[in-house]
Amino acid sequence: MRVLLICPTPPADSWPRGVFLYSIVPTEAAQASALLRRHGHPVGLLDRQAELAATGFDWPAADARLCGTLRDFAPEQVVFFSPSAAAAETFRLAGLVRSVLGSGPSLLLAGPHATALPEESLAACPDLNGAVVGELEWTLLEVAQEGSAASIAGLLLRPTAGPAKLLPRPACADLDRLPPPAWDLCTMDYYTARSRWLIRWLPLRVLNLRTSRGCPNACRFCAAPLTAGAGVRFHSVDYILAMMEQALGEYAIDGLLFEDETFAADEDRLQRLCLAIRQRGWHRRLQWACCLRADQAQPELLREMRAAGCIQVEYGFETASDRLLQAIGKNTSVAQNLAAARRTRAAGLRVYANMMFGLPGETARDMADNLRFIRAIRPEVLSAAIMAPLPGTPLFEGLTEGQRKNLKWGDFAYLDQPRPGFNPTAVEEEQFLENYRRIRKYFVRPLVLRQLLRDAGNEDTALVSHWRKEWRRFCLRHPLRAWRLRF
Ligand code: SF4
């Protein structure tokens, strides 16, 4: 069966562009493509972000390219792999696919949004024939081999009569059975171009790699356990080394971003990987970054990671309130977070701090504590997000019907997140926004801002204009510092 996988982006009006764009290989879709191809099915993989970049973010031109691909490739099965932020755009593209190919091919939705809201998605988009719930690879393979059938576990087909039926598919226990991502189907020049966004603020050519799926924890706001299921599954060290060898052999990269939710979920595996990287001398060619939980930040492990080429560790600190950490099910404490930041820096690693604002019950004092926490740990990279109730998470399940109706999926795009349409904190809206604005100045420090604007050149997007204004404001307030940063 000829299968085309499409990875849509959020809609044009809610999405950052140009130099402020984060570009990573769509790993799950690329692994599903590799599995289908291994079993003899012709596969195409179309990432709309790369397509848009190739057309200079000319959306009609990117649509025209998609239509051309559909006519040339003539897929029998089209699969959209979509996060919630891209749901509205996915539904639009499904209509475009139908207008080109008619009712011939089957259209499926896969990924986090399909897993969280399969029935709602089918109701919202009549062009879809079904939804893949959970991990997509093995379900798609069965669909390619047998055709869409309600007996396939993990596949929810649009019912012709009565309620839709879904046979659950357990997560694949042995990840090494999956082939590595089909990088040759991706626009690798685009993904491995020099960028400051993957290992944030450093101008490196970075490739993202996934070595495990899932997380030992289950935070109330996090959608990671949704498609990956409970617990963690791992690729073996040998499998990871083979992927790294292939990446180093085929692409001009000097960095790796391990995209695992918790890279040290198996500490022994990570230590063996660090040792193997050093034995091969790759620590001299590659700088890498990963994400740990604060309770995994042990000094010896951090030192071994540093020796193996790690330069940055990302943590989900979220908040400087033990009460809120408990409420969101984080299972860490402020003291653990402070220690993790201190140990990471002591090991010679950069600290990437994820903070989250707008949590249910958050007070003005909690926000002030967050600010003190950020000043105390002085992270090299700060992400200060506003809580978004992602579908399928306990936070989303706790919303009222009215709150859910007000959600606009495009608002779940990363970077400049608008509010989720309601304020669950204990702070008045105006006060909340004022406090949040105070935090934002730590998000992009002046030196980084200067570098990003220099990279942006003549780019003229709303986001670039916004940051130009911020830079001008900084120059007026701190002319001497701004003058120094120019060189
Ligand atoms: S620890 Fe991180 S990855 Fe794990 S559930 Fe919490 S937020 Fe998600």
Coordinates of C-alpha atoms and ligand atoms in Angstrom, one line a residue:
M1 CA 0.0 0.0 0.0
R2 CA 1.3 3.5 -0.9
V3 CA 1.3 5.5 2.3
L4 CA 2.0 9.3 2.7
L5 CA 2.6 10.6 6.2
I6 CA 2.0 14.3 6.7
C7 CA 3.2 16.3 9.7
P8 CA 1.1 19.5 9.8
T9 CA 2.1 22.7 11.7
P10 CA -0.1 25.0 13.8
P11 CA -2.1 27.5 11.7
A12 CA -0.4 30.5 10.2
D13 CA -1.9 33.0 12.7
S14 CA -0.6 31.2 15.8
W15 CA 2.9 30.1 14.9
P16 CA 6.4 31.6 15.2
R17 CA 8.4 31.8 12.0
G18 CA 11.8 32.4 10.5
V19 CA 14.8 32.6 12.8
F20 CA 12.6 32.0 15.9
L21 CA 11.6 28.7 14.6
Y22 CA 12.5 25.4 16.3
S23 CA 13.0 22.6 13.7
I24 CA 13.3 19.0 14.7
V25 CA 12.9 15.8 12.7
P26 CA 9.4 14.3 13.3
T27 CA 10.9 11.2 15.0
E28 CA 7.7 9.1 15.4
A29 CA 6.5 9.7 11.8
A30 CA 10.0 8.9 10.6
Q31 CA 10.2 5.7 12.5
A32 CA 6.7 4.7 11.3
S33 CA 7.9 5.4 7.7
A34 CA 11.0 3.2 8.2
L35 CA 8.9 0.3 9.6
L36 CA 6.4 0.5 6.6
R37 CA 9.3 0.6 4.2
R38 CA 11.0 -2.3 5.8
H39 CA 7.9 -4.3 5.1
G40 CA 7.9 -3.3 1.4
H41 CA 5.3 -0.4 1.4
P42 CA 6.2 2.7 -0.7
V43 CA 6.3 5.6 1.8
G44 CA 6.4 9.3 1.5
L45 CA 7.0 11.7 4.5
L46 CA 6.0 15.3 4.2
D47 CA 6.8 17.7 7.0
R48 CA 4.9 20.9 6.4
Q49 CA 7.3 23.0 8.4
A50 CA 10.2 22.1 6.1
E51 CA 7.8 22.7 3.1
L52 CA 6.8 26.1 4.4
A53 CA 10.5 27.0 5.0
A54 CA 11.3 26.0 1.4
T55 CA 8.6 28.3 0.1
G56 CA 9.6 31.3 2.3
F57 CA 6.5 30.7 4.4
D58 CA 4.3 31.3 1.5
W59 CA 1.3 29.2 2.6
P60 CA -0.5 29.0 -0.8
A61 CA 2.8 28.0 -2.4
A62 CA 3.2 25.2 0.3
D63 CA -0.3 24.1 -0.4
A64 CA 0.4 23.9 -4.1
R65 CA 3.5 21.8 -3.4
L66 CA 1.4 19.5 -1.3
C67 CA -1.1 19.1 -4.1
G68 CA 1.7 18.3 -6.5
T69 CA 3.1 15.6 -4.2
L70 CA -0.4 14.1 -3.8
R71 CA -0.8 13.9 -7.6
D72 CA 2.7 12.5 -8.2
F73 CA 2.8 10.0 -5.3
A74 CA -0.9 9.0 -5.5
P75 CA -1.1 7.6 -2.0
E76 CA -3.7 5.0 -1.1
Q77 CA -3.4 5.9 2.6
V78 CA -2.7 9.4 4.0
V79 CA -1.8 9.7 7.7
F80 CA -1.6 13.0 9.5
F81 CA 0.6 13.0 12.6
S82 CA -0.6 16.0 14.6
P83 CA -0.2 17.5 18.0
S84 CA -3.2 19.4 19.4
A85 CA -1.7 22.8 18.3
A86 CA -1.9 21.6 14.7
A87 CA -5.4 20.1 14.9
A88 CA -7.2 22.9 13.1
E89 CA -4.6 23.1 10.3
T90 CA -4.7 19.3 10.0
F91 CA -8.5 19.4 9.4
R92 CA -8.0 22.0 6.7
L93 CA -5.3 19.9 5.0
A94 CA -7.6 16.9 5.1
G95 CA -10.1 18.9 3.0
L96 CA -7.3 19.8 0.6
V97 CA -6.2 16.2 0.2
R98 CA -9.8 15.2 -0.5
S99 CA -10.2 18.0 -3.1
V100 CA -7.1 16.6 -5.0
L101 CA -7.5 12.9 -4.5
G102 CA -11.3 12.6 -4.1
S103 CA -12.8 9.9 -2.0
G104 CA -10.2 7.2 -3.1
P105 CA -7.6 7.2 -0.3
S106 CA -8.3 6.5 3.3
L107 CA -7.3 9.5 5.6
L108 CA -6.2 8.8 9.2
L109 CA -5.3 11.1 12.1
A110 CA -2.5 9.9 14.4
G111 CA -0.4 11.4 17.2
P112 CA -1.2 13.1 20.5
H113 CA -4.5 14.8 19.4
A114 CA -5.9 11.6 17.9
T115 CA -5.0 9.7 21.0
A116 CA -6.6 12.2 23.4
L117 CA -9.7 13.0 21.4
P118 CA -10.3 10.4 18.7
E119 CA -14.1 10.7 18.5
E120 CA -14.2 14.5 18.8
S121 CA -11.6 14.7 15.9
L122 CA -13.7 12.5 13.6
A123 CA -16.7 14.6 14.5
A124 CA -14.8 17.8 13.8
C125 CA -13.4 16.6 10.4
P126 CA -15.7 14.7 8.1
D127 CA -12.8 14.1 5.7
L128 CA -11.1 11.7 8.1
N129 CA -11.9 8.0 8.0
G130 CA -10.4 7.1 11.3
A131 CA -8.0 7.8 14.2
V132 CA -4.9 5.9 15.4
V133 CA -4.9 5.8 19.2
G134 CA -1.6 5.4 21.0
E135 CA 1.7 4.5 19.2
L136 CA 1.2 4.6 15.5
E137 CA 3.9 2.3 14.0
W138 CA 2.4 -1.2 14.4
T139 CA -1.1 0.0 13.9
L140 CA -0.1 1.6 10.6
L141 CA 1.7 -1.5 9.5
E142 CA -1.4 -3.6 10.0
V143 CA -3.5 -1.1 8.1
A144 CA -1.0 -1.2 5.2
Q145 CA -1.0 -5.0 5.2
E146 CA -4.7 -5.7 5.7
G147 CA -6.5 -2.4 4.9
S148 CA -8.5 -0.4 7.5
A149 CA -10.5 -2.8 9.7
A150 CA -12.2 -2.3 13.1
S151 CA -10.5 -5.5 14.2
I152 CA -7.0 -3.7 14.1
A153 CA -6.0 -2.7 17.7
G154 CA -5.4 1.0 18.1
L155 CA -7.6 2.0 15.1
L156 CA -10.8 3.8 15.6
L157 CA -12.8 3.9 12.4
R158 CA -15.7 6.3 11.7
P159 CA -18.7 4.2 12.5
T160 CA -21.4 3.7 9.8
A161 CA -24.0 3.0 12.5
G162 CA -23.9 2.9 16.3
P163 CA -20.9 3.9 18.5
A164 CA -17.3 3.7 17.3
K165 CA -15.4 0.7 18.7
L166 CA -11.7 0.7 19.7
L167 CA -9.6 -2.3 20.6
P168 CA -6.7 -0.9 22.7
R169 CA -3.2 -1.5 21.5
P170 CA -0.6 -2.1 24.2
A171 CA 2.6 0.0 23.8
C172 CA 5.4 -1.9 22.0
A173 CA 7.5 -3.4 24.8
D174 CA 10.8 -3.9 22.8
L175 CA 11.6 -0.5 21.2
D176 CA 14.6 -2.1 19.4
R177 CA 12.2 -3.9 17.1
L178 CA 11.5 -0.6 15.5
P179 CA 13.9 0.6 12.7
P180 CA 15.7 3.9 13.3
P181 CA 14.0 7.0 11.8
A182 CA 14.0 7.1 7.9
W183 CA 16.1 10.3 7.8
D184 CA 16.6 9.9 4.1
L185 CA 12.8 10.7 3.7
C186 CA 13.2 14.0 5.7
T187 CA 14.6 17.3 4.5
M188 CA 17.8 16.8 6.5
D189 CA 19.5 20.0 5.2
Y190 CA 16.8 21.9 6.8
Y191 CA 16.8 20.0 10.1
T192 CA 20.6 20.1 10.5
A193 CA 21.1 23.7 9.5
R194 CA 22.9 25.8 12.0
S195 CA 20.4 27.1 14.5
R196 CA 20.3 28.6 18.0
W197 CA 17.1 26.8 19.0
L198 CA 17.9 23.2 19.5
I199 CA 20.6 23.5 22.1
R200 CA 19.2 26.9 22.9
W201 CA 21.1 30.0 22.1
L202 CA 24.2 28.1 20.8
P203 CA 24.7 28.3 17.0
L204 CA 25.1 24.5 16.3
R205 CA 24.1 22.0 13.7
V206 CA 22.0 19.7 15.8
L207 CA 20.1 16.5 15.1
N208 CA 17.4 15.3 17.5
L209 CA 17.4 11.7 18.7
R210 CA 15.0 9.7 20.8
T211 CA 16.4 6.8 22.9
S212 CA 13.4 6.0 25.1
R213 CA 9.6 6.6 25.3
G214 CA 7.7 7.6 28.4
C215 CA 8.4 8.8 31.9
P216 CA 8.3 7.2 35.3
N217 CA 6.2 10.1 36.6
A218 CA 2.7 11.3 35.5
C219 CA 2.4 15.1 36.1
R220 CA -1.1 16.3 35.8
F221 CA -0.4 18.8 33.0
C222 CA 1.9 16.6 30.9
A223 CA 0.8 14.7 27.7
A224 CA 3.9 12.6 27.5
P225 CA 2.3 9.5 29.2
L226 CA -0.6 9.8 26.8
T227 CA 0.8 8.2 23.6
A228 CA 3.8 6.5 25.4
G229 CA 1.7 4.9 28.1
A230 CA 2.7 4.4 31.7
G231 CA 6.4 3.8 32.6
V232 CA 9.4 4.0 30.4
R233 CA 10.7 1.8 27.6
F234 CA 14.2 2.0 26.3
H235 CA 16.3 1.5 23.2
S236 CA 19.5 -0.5 24.1
V237 CA 22.9 1.2 24.2
D238 CA 23.9 -0.7 21.0
Y239 CA 20.9 0.6 19.2
I240 CA 21.6 4.2 20.2
L241 CA 25.3 3.9 19.2
A242 CA 24.3 2.6 15.8
M243 CA 21.9 5.6 15.3
M244 CA 24.7 8.0 16.4
E245 CA 27.2 6.4 14.1
Q246 CA 24.8 6.7 11.2
A247 CA 24.0 10.4 12.1
L248 CA 27.7 11.2 12.3
G249 CA 28.5 9.4 9.1
E250 CA 25.8 10.9 7.0
Y251 CA 25.1 14.4 8.2
A252 CA 27.3 17.4 9.0
I253 CA 26.3 17.8 12.6
D254 CA 28.1 19.0 15.7
G255 CA 25.4 18.6 18.2
L256 CA 22.7 16.1 19.4
L257 CA 19.5 16.9 21.2
F258 CA 18.2 13.8 23.1
E259 CA 14.5 14.4 23.1
D260 CA 13.7 11.7 25.7
E261 CA 11.3 12.9 28.5
T262 CA 13.8 11.7 31.2
F263 CA 17.1 10.7 29.8
A264 CA 18.3 9.3 33.1
A265 CA 15.3 7.1 33.8
D266 CA 17.7 4.2 33.6
E267 CA 20.9 5.6 35.2
D268 CA 23.0 2.5 34.4
R269 CA 22.1 2.7 30.7
L270 CA 23.1 6.4 30.6
Q271 CA 26.4 5.6 32.3
R272 CA 27.1 2.9 29.8
L273 CA 26.2 5.2 26.9
C274 CA 28.5 8.0 28.2
L275 CA 31.4 5.5 28.5
A276 CA 30.8 4.2 25.0
I277 CA 30.7 7.7 23.6
R278 CA 34.0 8.5 25.2
Q279 CA 35.6 5.2 24.0
R280 CA 34.7 6.1 20.4
G281 CA 36.0 9.7 20.8
W282 CA 32.6 11.2 19.8
H283 CA 32.7 13.5 22.8
R284 CA 35.3 15.5 20.9
R285 CA 33.0 15.8 17.8
L286 CA 29.6 16.3 19.4
Q287 CA 28.1 18.5 22.0
W288 CA 24.8 17.2 23.3
A289 CA 21.8 18.2 25.5
C290 CA 19.1 16.2 27.3
C291 CA 16.4 16.5 29.9
L292 CA 16.5 15.0 33.4
R293 CA 14.2 15.1 36.4
A294 CA 15.6 17.1 39.3
D295 CA 15.7 13.9 41.5
Q296 CA 18.1 12.3 38.9
A297 CA 20.7 15.1 39.1
Q298 CA 23.4 13.2 40.9
P299 CA 26.9 14.8 40.9
E300 CA 28.8 11.8 39.7
L301 CA 26.3 11.1 36.8
L302 CA 26.4 14.8 35.8
R303 CA 30.2 14.7 35.7
E304 CA 30.2 11.6 33.5
M305 CA 27.7 13.2 31.2
R306 CA 29.9 16.3 31.0
A307 CA 33.0 14.2 30.2
A308 CA 31.0 12.5 27.4
G309 CA 30.2 15.8 25.6
C310 CA 27.0 16.9 27.4
I311 CA 26.8 20.7 27.7
Q312 CA 23.3 21.4 28.8
V313 CA 20.6 19.7 31.0
E314 CA 17.0 20.7 30.9
Y315 CA 14.7 20.4 33.9
G316 CA 11.0 20.9 34.4
F317 CA 11.3 22.9 37.7
E318 CA 7.8 24.4 36.9
T319 CA 7.3 26.4 40.1
A320 CA 9.0 27.5 43.3
S321 CA 6.1 26.5 45.4
D322 CA 6.1 23.0 47.1
R323 CA 2.3 23.3 47.4
L324 CA 1.9 23.7 43.6
L325 CA 4.5 21.1 42.8
Q326 CA 2.4 18.6 44.9
A327 CA -0.8 19.8 43.3
I328 CA 0.5 19.2 39.7
G329 CA 1.8 15.7 40.7
K330 CA 5.5 16.6 40.0
N331 CA 6.9 14.5 42.8
T332 CA 9.8 16.9 43.3
S333 CA 10.5 19.7 45.8
V334 CA 11.9 23.2 45.5
A335 CA 14.9 22.1 47.5
Q336 CA 15.6 19.3 45.0
N337 CA 15.2 21.7 42.2
L338 CA 17.7 24.2 43.7
A339 CA 20.2 21.4 44.4
A340 CA 19.8 20.1 40.8
A341 CA 20.6 23.5 39.3
R342 CA 23.6 23.9 41.7
R343 CA 25.0 20.4 40.9
T344 CA 24.5 20.9 37.2
R345 CA 26.4 24.1 37.1
A346 CA 29.1 22.6 39.4
A347 CA 29.6 19.8 36.8
G348 CA 30.2 22.5 34.1
L349 CA 26.8 22.1 32.4
R350 CA 24.4 24.8 31.3
V351 CA 21.0 24.8 33.1
Y352 CA 17.8 25.0 31.0
A353 CA 14.9 25.8 33.4
N354 CA 11.3 25.1 32.4
M355 CA 8.9 27.2 34.6
M356 CA 5.2 27.1 34.3
F357 CA 2.8 30.0 35.1
G358 CA -0.9 30.1 35.3
L359 CA -1.2 26.9 37.4
P360 CA -4.5 26.3 39.2
G361 CA -4.5 28.2 42.6
E362 CA -1.3 30.1 41.9
T363 CA -1.0 33.2 44.0
A364 CA 0.9 36.5 43.6
R365 CA 3.3 35.3 46.2
D366 CA 3.9 32.1 44.2
M367 CA 4.7 34.2 41.2
A368 CA 7.1 36.4 43.3
D369 CA 8.8 33.2 44.6
N370 CA 9.2 32.0 41.0
L371 CA 11.0 35.2 40.2
R372 CA 13.3 34.8 43.2
F373 CA 14.0 31.2 42.2
I374 CA 14.9 32.2 38.7
R375 CA 17.2 34.9 40.0
A376 CA 18.8 32.4 42.4
I377 CA 19.6 29.7 39.8
R378 CA 20.3 32.1 37.0
P379 CA 19.6 29.5 34.2
E380 CA 21.4 29.9 30.9
V381 CA 18.0 29.1 29.3
L382 CA 14.6 29.9 30.7
S383 CA 11.3 28.8 29.3
A384 CA 8.5 30.5 31.1
A385 CA 5.4 28.9 29.7
I386 CA 1.8 29.5 30.6
M387 CA -0.1 26.4 31.5
A388 CA -2.1 24.9 28.6
P389 CA -4.5 22.2 29.5
L390 CA -3.4 19.6 26.9
P391 CA -6.1 17.1 25.9
G392 CA -5.8 13.8 27.5
T393 CA -4.1 15.2 30.7
P394 CA -5.8 15.1 34.1
L395 CA -5.8 19.0 34.0
F396 CA -7.8 18.9 30.8
E397 CA -10.2 16.3 32.3
G398 CA -10.9 18.6 35.2
L399 CA -12.1 21.5 33.0
T400 CA -15.7 22.4 32.8
E401 CA -17.6 21.9 29.6
G402 CA -17.6 25.7 29.1
Q403 CA -13.9 26.0 29.6
R404 CA -13.3 23.2 27.0
K405 CA -15.5 24.9 24.5
N406 CA -13.4 28.1 24.7
L407 CA -10.1 26.3 23.9
K408 CA -8.6 27.2 20.5
W409 CA -6.1 24.5 19.5
G410 CA -3.8 27.0 17.7
D411 CA -3.2 28.6 21.1
F412 CA -1.3 25.5 22.1
A413 CA 1.6 26.4 19.8
Y414 CA 4.9 26.9 21.7
L415 CA 6.8 30.1 22.4
D416 CA 4.4 33.0 22.8
Q417 CA 1.5 31.2 24.3
P418 CA -1.7 33.1 24.6
R419 CA -3.9 32.4 27.7
P420 CA -6.0 29.2 27.5
G421 CA -9.2 31.3 27.6
F422 CA -9.7 31.2 31.3
N423 CA -7.7 32.1 34.4
P424 CA -7.4 29.2 36.9
T425 CA -5.0 31.1 39.2
A426 CA -5.9 33.0 42.4
V427 CA -4.6 36.2 40.9
E428 CA -6.7 38.8 39.0
E429 CA -6.1 38.7 35.2
E430 CA -4.4 42.1 35.0
Q431 CA -2.2 41.4 38.0
F432 CA -1.3 38.0 36.6
L433 CA -0.2 39.5 33.2
E434 CA 1.8 42.2 34.9
N435 CA 3.7 39.7 37.1
Y436 CA 4.2 37.5 34.1
R437 CA 5.7 40.4 32.1
R438 CA 8.3 40.8 34.8
I439 CA 9.4 37.2 34.3
R440 CA 9.5 37.5 30.5
K441 CA 12.6 39.7 30.5
Y442 CA 14.6 36.8 31.8
F443 CA 13.3 34.6 28.9
V444 CA 15.6 36.1 26.3
R445 CA 18.6 37.9 27.8
P446 CA 19.9 41.0 26.0
L447 CA 23.0 39.3 24.6
V448 CA 20.9 36.4 23.2
L449 CA 18.3 38.9 21.9
R450 CA 21.1 40.8 20.1
Q451 CA 22.4 37.5 18.5
L452 CA 18.9 36.4 17.4
L453 CA 18.2 39.7 15.8
R454 CA 21.5 39.6 14.0
D455 CA 20.6 36.1 12.7
A456 CA 17.2 37.4 11.6
G457 CA 18.7 39.8 9.1
N458 CA 15.9 41.4 7.1
E459 CA 13.2 39.1 8.3
D460 CA 10.0 40.9 9.0
T461 CA 7.6 38.8 11.0
A462 CA 5.5 39.9 13.9
L463 CA 7.7 38.2 16.4
V464 CA 10.9 39.7 15.0
S465 CA 9.3 43.2 15.1
H466 CA 8.3 42.5 18.7
W467 CA 11.8 41.6 19.8
R468 CA 13.2 44.6 17.8
K469 CA 11.0 46.8 20.0
E470 CA 12.3 45.0 23.1
W471 CA 15.9 45.6 22.0
R472 CA 15.3 49.3 21.3
R473 CA 13.7 49.6 24.7
F474 CA 16.7 48.0 26.3
C475 CA 19.1 50.3 24.4
L476 CA 17.2 53.3 25.7
R477 CA 17.2 52.2 29.3
H478 CA 20.8 50.7 29.4
P479 CA 22.8 52.4 26.6
L480 CA 26.2 51.5 28.0
R481 CA 25.3 47.8 28.4
A482 CA 23.7 47.8 24.9
W483 CA 26.8 49.4 23.4
R484 CA 29.0 46.7 25.0
L485 CA 26.8 43.9 23.7
R486 CA 27.1 45.2 20.1
F487 CA 30.6 43.7 19.9
Ligands
SF4_1 S1 8.4 14.4 34.7 FE1 8.3 15.6 32.8 S2 8.0 14.1 31.2 FE2 7.5 13.1 33.1 S3 5.3 13.4 33.4 FE3 6.3 15.1 34.4 S4 6.5 16.8 32.9 FE4 6.0 14.9 31.8

